[in-house]
GROMACS .gro file of C-alpha atoms in nm:
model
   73
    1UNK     CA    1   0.750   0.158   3.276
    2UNK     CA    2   0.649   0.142   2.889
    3UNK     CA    3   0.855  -0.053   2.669
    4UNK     CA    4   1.113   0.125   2.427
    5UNK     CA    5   0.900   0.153   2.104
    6UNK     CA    6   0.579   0.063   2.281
    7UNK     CA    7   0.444   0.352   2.170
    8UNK     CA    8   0.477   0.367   1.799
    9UNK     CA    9   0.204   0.340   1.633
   10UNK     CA   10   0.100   0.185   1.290
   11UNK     CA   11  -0.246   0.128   1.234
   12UNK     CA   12  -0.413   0.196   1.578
   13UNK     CA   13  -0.159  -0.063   1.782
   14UNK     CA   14   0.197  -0.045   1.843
   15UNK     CA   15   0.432  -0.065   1.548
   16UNK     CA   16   0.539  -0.386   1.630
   17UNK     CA   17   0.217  -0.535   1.601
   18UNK     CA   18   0.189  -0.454   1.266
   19UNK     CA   19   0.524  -0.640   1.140
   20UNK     CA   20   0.384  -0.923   0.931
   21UNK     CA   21   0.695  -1.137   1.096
   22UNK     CA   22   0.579  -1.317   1.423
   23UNK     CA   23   0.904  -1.589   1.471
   24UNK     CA   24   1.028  -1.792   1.801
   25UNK     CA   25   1.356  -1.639   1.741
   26UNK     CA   26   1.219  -1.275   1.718
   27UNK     CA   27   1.074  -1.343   2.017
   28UNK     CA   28   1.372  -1.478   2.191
   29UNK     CA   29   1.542  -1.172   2.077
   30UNK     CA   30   1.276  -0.954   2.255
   31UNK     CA   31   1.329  -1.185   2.582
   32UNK     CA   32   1.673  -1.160   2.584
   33UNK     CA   33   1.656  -0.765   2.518
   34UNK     CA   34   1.438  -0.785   2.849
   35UNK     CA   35   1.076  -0.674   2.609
   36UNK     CA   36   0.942  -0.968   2.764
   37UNK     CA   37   0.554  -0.810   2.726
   38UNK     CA   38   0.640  -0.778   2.371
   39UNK     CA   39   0.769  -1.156   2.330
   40UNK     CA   40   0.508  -1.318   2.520
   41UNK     CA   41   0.246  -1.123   2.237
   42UNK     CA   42   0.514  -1.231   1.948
   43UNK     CA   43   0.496  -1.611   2.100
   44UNK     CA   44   0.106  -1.606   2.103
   45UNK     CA   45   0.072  -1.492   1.756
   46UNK     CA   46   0.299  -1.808   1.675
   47UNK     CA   47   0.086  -2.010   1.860
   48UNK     CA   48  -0.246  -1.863   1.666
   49UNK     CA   49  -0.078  -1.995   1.327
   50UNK     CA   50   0.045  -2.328   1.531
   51UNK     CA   51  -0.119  -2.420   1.792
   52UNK     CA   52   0.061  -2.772   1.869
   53UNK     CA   53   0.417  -2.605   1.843
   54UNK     CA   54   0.521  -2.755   2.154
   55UNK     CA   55   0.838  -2.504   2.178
   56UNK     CA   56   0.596  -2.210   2.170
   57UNK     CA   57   0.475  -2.331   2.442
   58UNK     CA   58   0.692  -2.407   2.676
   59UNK     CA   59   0.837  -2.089   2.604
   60UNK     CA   60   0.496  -1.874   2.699
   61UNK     CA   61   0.513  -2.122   3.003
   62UNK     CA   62   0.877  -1.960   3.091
   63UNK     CA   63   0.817  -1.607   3.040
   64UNK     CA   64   0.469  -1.548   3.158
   65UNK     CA   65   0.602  -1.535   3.492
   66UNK     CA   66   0.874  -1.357   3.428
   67UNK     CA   67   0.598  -1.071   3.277
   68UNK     CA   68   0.354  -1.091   3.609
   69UNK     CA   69   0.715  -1.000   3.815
   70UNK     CA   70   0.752  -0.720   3.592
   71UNK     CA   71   0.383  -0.632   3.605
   72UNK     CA   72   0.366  -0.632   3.969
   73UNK     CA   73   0.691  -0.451   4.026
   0.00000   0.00000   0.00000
């Protein structure tokens, strides 16, 4: 199943890809909210900017499995 808001569109992407705010705590939000596809992108965009932010990364390392469940579901 899509995401709510997965497909708005701004720019050729989803809307939410073009909001210039990429955050650990908007992505948190998104978890929580169960738009886990949508904070795993959020977290990686965080990690482009910082790439030793060692809380980015152990939180892709959390949810990235919780996104192949929901992939494979």
């Amino acid at each position: 199943p899509k995401a709510p808001g997965s497909d708005l569109k701004s720019k050729g992407g989803p809307l939410w890809e073009a909001l210039p705010i990429a955050t650990v705590t908007l992505a948190d939000i998104c978890a929580a909210q169960g738009l886990v596809a949508q904070a795993v992108l959020i977290l990686e965009r965080v990690l482009q900017k910082e790439p030793d932010n060692e809380r980015v990364i152990e939180r892709l390392r959390s949810l990235r499995p919780r996104l192949a469940e929901i992939l494979s579901a």
